[in-house]
XYZ file of C-alpha atoms in Angstrom:
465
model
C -29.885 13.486 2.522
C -32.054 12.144 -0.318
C -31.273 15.273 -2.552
C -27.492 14.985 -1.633
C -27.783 10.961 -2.757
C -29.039 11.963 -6.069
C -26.941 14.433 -6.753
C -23.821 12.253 -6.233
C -23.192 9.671 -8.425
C -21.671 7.354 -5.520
C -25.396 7.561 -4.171
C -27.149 6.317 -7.471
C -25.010 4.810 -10.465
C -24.533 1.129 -10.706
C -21.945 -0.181 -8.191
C -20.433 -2.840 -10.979
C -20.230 0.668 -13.031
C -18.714 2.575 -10.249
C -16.156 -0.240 -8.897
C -14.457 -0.123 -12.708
C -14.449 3.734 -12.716
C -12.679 3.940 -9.344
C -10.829 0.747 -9.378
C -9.116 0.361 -12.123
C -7.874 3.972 -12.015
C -6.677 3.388 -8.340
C -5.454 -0.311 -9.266
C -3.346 1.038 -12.582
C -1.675 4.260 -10.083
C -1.148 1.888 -7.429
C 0.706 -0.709 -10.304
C 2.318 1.995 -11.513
C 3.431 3.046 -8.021
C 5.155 -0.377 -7.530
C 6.825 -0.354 -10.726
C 8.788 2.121 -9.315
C 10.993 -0.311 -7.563
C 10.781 -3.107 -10.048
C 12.085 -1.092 -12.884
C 14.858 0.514 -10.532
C 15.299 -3.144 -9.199
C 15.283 -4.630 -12.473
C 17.898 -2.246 -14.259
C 20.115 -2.690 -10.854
C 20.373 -6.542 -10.984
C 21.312 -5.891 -14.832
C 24.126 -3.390 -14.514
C 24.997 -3.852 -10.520
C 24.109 -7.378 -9.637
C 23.542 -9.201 -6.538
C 25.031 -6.456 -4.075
C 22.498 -3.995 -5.991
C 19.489 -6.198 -5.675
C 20.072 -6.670 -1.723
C 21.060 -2.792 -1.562
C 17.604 -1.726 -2.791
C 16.086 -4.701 0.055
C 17.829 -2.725 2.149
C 15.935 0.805 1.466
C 12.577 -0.926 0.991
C 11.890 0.105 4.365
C 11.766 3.692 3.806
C 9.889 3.520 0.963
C 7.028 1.628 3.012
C 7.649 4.546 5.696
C 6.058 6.945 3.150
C 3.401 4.699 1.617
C 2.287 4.450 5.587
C 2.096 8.555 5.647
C 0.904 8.743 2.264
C -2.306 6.207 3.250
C -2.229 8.041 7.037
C -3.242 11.228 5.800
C -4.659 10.384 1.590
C -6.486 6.974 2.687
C -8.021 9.305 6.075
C -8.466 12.911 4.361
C -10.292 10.941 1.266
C -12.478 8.649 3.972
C -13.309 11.687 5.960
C -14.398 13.697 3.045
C -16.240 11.065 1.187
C -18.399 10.450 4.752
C -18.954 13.930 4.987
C -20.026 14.500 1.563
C -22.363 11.922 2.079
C -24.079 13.414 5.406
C -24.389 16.348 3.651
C -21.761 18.748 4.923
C -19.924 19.471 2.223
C -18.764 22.816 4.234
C -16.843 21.037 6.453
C -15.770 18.081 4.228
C -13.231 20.413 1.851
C -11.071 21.177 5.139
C -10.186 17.487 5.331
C -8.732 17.982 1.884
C -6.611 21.165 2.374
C -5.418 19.962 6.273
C -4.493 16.420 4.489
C -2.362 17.892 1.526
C -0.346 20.159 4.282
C 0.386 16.880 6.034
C 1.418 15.346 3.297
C 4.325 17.359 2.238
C 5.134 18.193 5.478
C 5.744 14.433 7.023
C 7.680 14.023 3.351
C 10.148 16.479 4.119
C 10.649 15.680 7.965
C 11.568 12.459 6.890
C 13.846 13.283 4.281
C 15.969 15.559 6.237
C 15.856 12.811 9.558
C 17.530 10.376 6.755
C 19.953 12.633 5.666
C 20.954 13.106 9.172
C 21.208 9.214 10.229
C 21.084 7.464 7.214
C 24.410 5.004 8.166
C 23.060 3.721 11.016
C 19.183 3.744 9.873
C 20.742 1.371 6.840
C 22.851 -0.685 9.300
C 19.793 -1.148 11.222
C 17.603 -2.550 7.989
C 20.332 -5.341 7.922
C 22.524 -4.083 5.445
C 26.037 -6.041 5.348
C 29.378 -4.471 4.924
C 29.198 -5.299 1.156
C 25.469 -3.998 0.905
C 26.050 -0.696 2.792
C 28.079 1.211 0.393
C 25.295 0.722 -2.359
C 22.676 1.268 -0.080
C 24.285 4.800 0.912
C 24.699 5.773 -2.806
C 20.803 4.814 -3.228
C 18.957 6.330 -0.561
C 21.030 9.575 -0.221
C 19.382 10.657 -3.336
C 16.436 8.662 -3.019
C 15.462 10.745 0.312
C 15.074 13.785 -1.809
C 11.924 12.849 -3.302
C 10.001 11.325 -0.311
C 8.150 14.724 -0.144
C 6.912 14.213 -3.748
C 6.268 10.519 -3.568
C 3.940 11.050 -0.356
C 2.164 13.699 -1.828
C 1.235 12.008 -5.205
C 0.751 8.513 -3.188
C -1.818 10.055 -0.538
C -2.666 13.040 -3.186
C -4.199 10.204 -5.552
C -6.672 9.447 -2.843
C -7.799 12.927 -2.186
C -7.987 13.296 -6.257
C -10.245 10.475 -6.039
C -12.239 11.379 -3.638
C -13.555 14.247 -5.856
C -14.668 12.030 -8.945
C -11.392 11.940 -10.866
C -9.783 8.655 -10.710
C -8.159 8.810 -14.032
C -6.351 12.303 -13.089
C -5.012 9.499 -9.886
C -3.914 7.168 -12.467
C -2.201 9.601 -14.408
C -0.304 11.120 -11.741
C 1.138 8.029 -10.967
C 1.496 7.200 -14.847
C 3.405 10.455 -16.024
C 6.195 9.801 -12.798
C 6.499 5.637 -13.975
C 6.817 6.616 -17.601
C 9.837 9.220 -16.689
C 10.949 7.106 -13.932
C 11.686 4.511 -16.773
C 12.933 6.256 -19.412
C 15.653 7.797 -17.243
C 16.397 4.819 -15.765
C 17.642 2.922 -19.208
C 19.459 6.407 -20.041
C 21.405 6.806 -16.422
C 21.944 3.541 -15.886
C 22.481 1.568 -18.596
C 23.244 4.269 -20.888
C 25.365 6.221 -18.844
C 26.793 3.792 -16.650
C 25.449 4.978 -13.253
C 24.982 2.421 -11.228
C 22.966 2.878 -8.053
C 23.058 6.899 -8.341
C 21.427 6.910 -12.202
C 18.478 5.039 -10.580
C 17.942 6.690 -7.721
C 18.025 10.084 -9.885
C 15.650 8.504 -12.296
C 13.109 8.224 -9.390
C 13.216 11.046 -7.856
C 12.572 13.189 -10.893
C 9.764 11.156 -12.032
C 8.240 11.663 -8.322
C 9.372 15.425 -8.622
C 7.160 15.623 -11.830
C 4.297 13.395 -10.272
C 3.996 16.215 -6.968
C 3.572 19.023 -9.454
C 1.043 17.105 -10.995
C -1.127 16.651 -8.103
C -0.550 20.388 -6.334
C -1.846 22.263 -9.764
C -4.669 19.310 -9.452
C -5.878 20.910 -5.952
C -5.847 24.295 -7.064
C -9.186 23.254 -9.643
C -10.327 21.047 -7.162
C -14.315 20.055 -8.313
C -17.036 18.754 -5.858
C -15.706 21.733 -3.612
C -13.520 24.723 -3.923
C -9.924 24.410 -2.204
C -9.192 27.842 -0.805
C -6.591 29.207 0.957
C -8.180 29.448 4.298
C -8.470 24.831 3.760
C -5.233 24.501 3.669
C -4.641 26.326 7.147
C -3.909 22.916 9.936
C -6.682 22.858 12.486
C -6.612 20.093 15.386
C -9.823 18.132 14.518
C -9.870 17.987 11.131
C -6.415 16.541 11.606
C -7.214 14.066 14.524
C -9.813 12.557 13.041
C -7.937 12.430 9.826
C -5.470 9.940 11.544
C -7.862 7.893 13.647
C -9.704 6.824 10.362
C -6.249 6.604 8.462
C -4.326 5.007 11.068
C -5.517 1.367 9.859
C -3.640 2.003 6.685
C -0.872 3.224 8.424
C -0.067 0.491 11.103
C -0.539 -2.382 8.054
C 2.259 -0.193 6.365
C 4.336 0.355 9.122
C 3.811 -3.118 10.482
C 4.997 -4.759 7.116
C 8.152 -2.074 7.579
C 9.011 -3.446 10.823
C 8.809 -6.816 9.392
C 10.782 -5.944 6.247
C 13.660 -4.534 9.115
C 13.304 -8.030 11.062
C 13.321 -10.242 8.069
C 16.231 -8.283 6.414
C 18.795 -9.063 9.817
C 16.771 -12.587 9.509
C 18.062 -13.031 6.247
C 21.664 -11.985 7.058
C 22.183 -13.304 9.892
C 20.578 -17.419 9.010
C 22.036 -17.108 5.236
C 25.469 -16.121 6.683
C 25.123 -19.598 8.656
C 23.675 -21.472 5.154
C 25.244 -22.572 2.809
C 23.661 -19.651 0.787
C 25.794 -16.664 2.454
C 23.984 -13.483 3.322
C 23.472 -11.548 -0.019
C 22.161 -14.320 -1.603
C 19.306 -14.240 0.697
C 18.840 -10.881 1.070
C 18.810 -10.414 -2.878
C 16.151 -12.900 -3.500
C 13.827 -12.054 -0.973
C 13.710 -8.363 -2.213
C 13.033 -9.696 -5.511
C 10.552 -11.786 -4.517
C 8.671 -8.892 -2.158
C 8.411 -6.497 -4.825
C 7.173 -8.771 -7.005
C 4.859 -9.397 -4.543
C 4.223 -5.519 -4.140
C 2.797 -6.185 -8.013
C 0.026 -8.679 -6.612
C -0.566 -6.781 -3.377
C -0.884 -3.278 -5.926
C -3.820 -4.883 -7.451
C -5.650 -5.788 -4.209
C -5.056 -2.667 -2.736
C -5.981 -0.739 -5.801
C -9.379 -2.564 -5.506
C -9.449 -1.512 -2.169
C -9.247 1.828 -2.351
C -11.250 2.283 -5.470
C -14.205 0.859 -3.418
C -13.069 3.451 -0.317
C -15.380 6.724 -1.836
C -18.226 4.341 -3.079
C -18.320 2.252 0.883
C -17.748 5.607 2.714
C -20.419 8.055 0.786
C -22.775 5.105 1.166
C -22.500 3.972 4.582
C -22.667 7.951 5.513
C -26.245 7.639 3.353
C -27.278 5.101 5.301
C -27.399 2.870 1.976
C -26.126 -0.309 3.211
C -26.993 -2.731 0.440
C -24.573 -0.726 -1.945
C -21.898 -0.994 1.206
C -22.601 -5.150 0.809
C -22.521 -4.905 -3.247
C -19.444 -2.684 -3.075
C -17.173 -5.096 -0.856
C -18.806 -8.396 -2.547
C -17.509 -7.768 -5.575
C -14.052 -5.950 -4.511
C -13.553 -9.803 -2.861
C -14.503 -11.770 -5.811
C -12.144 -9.735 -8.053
C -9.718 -9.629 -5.085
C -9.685 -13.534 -4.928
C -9.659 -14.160 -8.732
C -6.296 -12.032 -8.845
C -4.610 -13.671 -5.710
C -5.709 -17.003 -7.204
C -3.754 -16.350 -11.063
C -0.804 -15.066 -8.314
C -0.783 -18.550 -6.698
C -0.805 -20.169 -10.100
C 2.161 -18.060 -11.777
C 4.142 -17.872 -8.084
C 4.272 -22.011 -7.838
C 5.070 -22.626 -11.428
C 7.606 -19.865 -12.713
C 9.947 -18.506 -10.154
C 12.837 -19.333 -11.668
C 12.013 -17.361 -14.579
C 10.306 -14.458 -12.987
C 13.782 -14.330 -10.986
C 15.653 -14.447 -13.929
C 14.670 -11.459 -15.171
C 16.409 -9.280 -12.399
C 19.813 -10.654 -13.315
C 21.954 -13.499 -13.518
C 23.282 -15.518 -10.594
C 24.152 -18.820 -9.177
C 22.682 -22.462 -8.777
C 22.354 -21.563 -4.860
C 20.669 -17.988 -5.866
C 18.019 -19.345 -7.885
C 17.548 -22.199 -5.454
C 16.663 -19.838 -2.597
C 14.703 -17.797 -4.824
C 12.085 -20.226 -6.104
C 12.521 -22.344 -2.630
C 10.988 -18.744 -1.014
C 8.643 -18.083 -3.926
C 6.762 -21.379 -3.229
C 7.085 -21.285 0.278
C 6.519 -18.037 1.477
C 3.916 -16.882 -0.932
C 2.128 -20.426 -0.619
C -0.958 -18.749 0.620
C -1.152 -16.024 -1.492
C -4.440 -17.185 -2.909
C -6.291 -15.800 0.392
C -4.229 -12.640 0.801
C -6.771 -10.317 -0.297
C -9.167 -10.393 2.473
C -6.966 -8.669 5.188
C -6.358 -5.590 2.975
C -9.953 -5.274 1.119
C -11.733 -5.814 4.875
C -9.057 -3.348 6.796
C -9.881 -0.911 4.202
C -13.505 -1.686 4.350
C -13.717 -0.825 8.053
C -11.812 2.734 7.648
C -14.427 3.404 5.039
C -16.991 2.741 7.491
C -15.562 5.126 10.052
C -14.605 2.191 11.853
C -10.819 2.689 12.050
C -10.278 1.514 15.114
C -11.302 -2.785 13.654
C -9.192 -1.642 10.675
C -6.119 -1.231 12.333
C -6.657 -4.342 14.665
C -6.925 -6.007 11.230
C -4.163 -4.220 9.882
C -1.805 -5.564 12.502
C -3.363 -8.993 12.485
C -0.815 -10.612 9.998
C 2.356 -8.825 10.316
C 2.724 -7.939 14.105
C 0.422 -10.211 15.814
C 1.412 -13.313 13.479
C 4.348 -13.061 11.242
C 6.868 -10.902 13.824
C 6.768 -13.627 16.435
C 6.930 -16.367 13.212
C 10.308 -14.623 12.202
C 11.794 -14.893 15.159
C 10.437 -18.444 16.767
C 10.926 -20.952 13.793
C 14.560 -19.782 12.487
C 15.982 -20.791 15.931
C 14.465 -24.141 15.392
C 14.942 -25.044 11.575
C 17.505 -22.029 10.043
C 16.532 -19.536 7.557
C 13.620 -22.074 5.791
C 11.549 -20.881 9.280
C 11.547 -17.385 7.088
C 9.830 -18.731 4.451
C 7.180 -20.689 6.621
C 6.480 -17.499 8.930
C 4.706 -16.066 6.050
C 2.843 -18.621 4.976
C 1.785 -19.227 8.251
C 0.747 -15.571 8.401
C -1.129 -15.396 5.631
C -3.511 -18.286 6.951
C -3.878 -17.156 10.255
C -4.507 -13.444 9.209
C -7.377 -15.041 6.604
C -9.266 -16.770 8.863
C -9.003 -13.663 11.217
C -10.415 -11.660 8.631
C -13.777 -13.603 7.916
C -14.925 -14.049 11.540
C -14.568 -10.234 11.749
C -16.233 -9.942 8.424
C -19.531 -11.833 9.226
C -19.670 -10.263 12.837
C -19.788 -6.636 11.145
C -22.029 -7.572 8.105
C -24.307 -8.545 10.601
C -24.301 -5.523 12.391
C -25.130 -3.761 9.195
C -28.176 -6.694 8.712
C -29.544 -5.356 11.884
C -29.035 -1.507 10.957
C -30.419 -1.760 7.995
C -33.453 -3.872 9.295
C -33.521 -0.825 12.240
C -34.100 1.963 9.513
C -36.976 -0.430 7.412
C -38.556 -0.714 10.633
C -38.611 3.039 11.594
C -39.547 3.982 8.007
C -42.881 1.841 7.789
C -43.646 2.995 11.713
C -43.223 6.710 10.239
């Protein structure tokens, strides 16, 4: 194990110097990876308007359906490698790789072609109005196409990582936004498109991004990808999920809040005096700006994933401590600039997705201040969930995972709108957020103390030896 520690850098280097070589990589693809919707949301509420902002609401879902596989199968194959390559059994480790890639594309396009199929009633489901629908249709019809791509390059990055080269991750991501954006101006405000130009734009830029990251795994470094890795095998599969699964439930629990919230938001606005696209609109606006926060947090999360996992495996546990302190302290220096800019400009940040009325910017910065009031403390939940899967402790990751939107913000939708209209929305999540916080630091100390005791366990067997 020793000569396996100082042959990997993960083992040896400074952590400060490793945290900004894997996560600012990770935190630039996983930007990048939001813009995404922004740009497609911000060229929408220029050219379409309000019906276009609430129509891509409407589809967030799905796109948080294949973030959840992406981080299922990149966020577990990378975790599983990473511990591996630390024990030493670098053998087995590369199968995680090839079994994880196969998944990948393979959940992408079972999704697509299940949208195709039901795609009316999936989008009447997300809450989308008669008005809403038809846009909605136009945008996730085309959309669908690329979800094989964007899974791949979302949980590729992660594998790519995992082998040393976070700026190949980055650049994945980079080459897809770049395109994405460019085509976007041309189709739809150049061409007059509408919805279809910007769904197009996407799903070449994700198109491009996949071929990236496939001609990436056939040079993979630390260990050769062959053939015979890429061939599905039970266990390496299994365990795959069980340490990714954290990742996925947070996803797939904010997706089944996104659904709730979206009928929420219909159904209270249409009794408000704000009417339901208004709602709907501003709320989208206001989560994917959000996404740009939450990109940054999660980008520090998973650029400390390979340096927690090979390190735990190597029984280093003080780099472990030094890896997640100073994820945190960046974590909470970000959410707390966040706070600052959420509370004092959201009529501004609103305004540049379009122009609307008194009511639409009402509700907007109303929500922003509301519902993003504890923003400052949001980091914890995702650097600590993704702290535990590193540790090959997935199942206190997905506990965590859940702990804000299942366990506290689902039952917050529903309870306080029946009691004070659609402003219960916007306290659910700040209620949330605290209650998920203070979650997240009793299970932090419990664990770091575990690792106290380890770690004193191994001193004491060493000097006895």
């Amino acid at each position: 194990m020793e000569e396996v520690q100082k042959k990997n850098p993960l083992g040896v280097d400074p952590v400060a110097g490793l945290m900004t070589r894997f996560a600012v990589p990770s935190i630039v693809a996983m930007l990048v990876s939001a813009l995404y919707n922004i740009v497609d949301q911000l060229f929408i509420g220029q050219s379409v308007g309000t019906l276009g902002n609430a129509a891509t609401n409407i589809a967030f879902p799905l796109t948080m359906s294949c973030v959840a596989l992406a981080l299922l199968f990149g966020i577990g194959g990378a975790s599983c490698f990473n511990l591996n390559m630390g024990r030493g059994n670098s053998e087995k480790a590369i199968y995680y790789v090839g079994n994880a890639v196969v998944c990948l594309f393979g959940c992408g396009f079972i999704l697509c072609v299940i949208t195709q199929l039901f795609l009316t009633p999936m989008l009447k489901a997300f809450g989308a109005p008669a008005d809403v629908l038809p846009y909605a249709q136009t945008y996730v019809r085309i959309t669908s196409i690329g979800f094989p791509f964007l899974i791949l390059t979302t949980g590729g990055g992660h594998l790519i990582r995992a082998d040393g080269s976070p700026k190949m991750a980055m650049l994945c991501n980079l080459v897809g936004a770049i395109i994405n954006t460019i085509l976007d101006a041309l189709f739809v405000m150049g061409f007059g498109w509408g919805m279809a130009g910007a769904a197009l734009a996407t799903i070449i830029g994700q198109i491009v991004s996949g071929i990236i990251v496939i001609n990436y795994m056939r040079n993979y470094k630390t260990v050769p990808l062959l053939l015979k890795h890429f061939k599905l095998h039970a266990n390496y599969v299994i365990q795959t999920v069980q340490i990714g699964m954290a990742s996925f439930f947070n996803q797939i629990a904010m997706m089944i809040v996104q659904i709730v919230m979206n009928n929420s938001l219909a159904h209270y606005g249409a009794l408000s005096v704000y009417g339901e696209s208004i709602p709907l609109a501003c709320a989208g606006i206001i989560i994917k700006v959000n996404q740009v926060f939450f990109s940054i947090v999660i980008g520090l999360a998973q650029g400390s994933q390979p340096i927690e996992s090979f390190n735990y495996g190597a029984q280093q546990y003080d780099r472990v401590r030094k890896t997640y302190r100073l994820a945190l302290i960046s974590g909470f220096t970000v959410s707390l600039l966040s706070f600052i800019l959420f509370q004092l400009f959201p009529v501004q940040i609103i305004s540049l997705f379009g122009k609307g009325s008194e009511s639409y910017f009402e509700f907007g910065a109303k929500f922003f201040r509301i519902f993003l009031f504890f923003i400052w403390a949001d980091c914890l939940q995702p650097i600590t969930s993704t702290f535990f899967t590193s540790i090959g402790k997935p199942a206190k990751g997905i506990f965590l995972s859940l702990t804000r939107q299942i366990i506290f913000l689902l039952p917050l939708l529903i309870i306080l709108p029946m009691f004070i209209g659609i402003d219960g929305i916007m306290y659910a999540g700040m209620l949330a957020d605290l209650f998920a916080a203070i979650v997240t630091v009793i299970m932090a100390r419990i664990e770091f103390k575990d690792m106290r005791r380890m770690e004193n366990e191994l001193i004491s067997e060493d000097c006895v030896s």
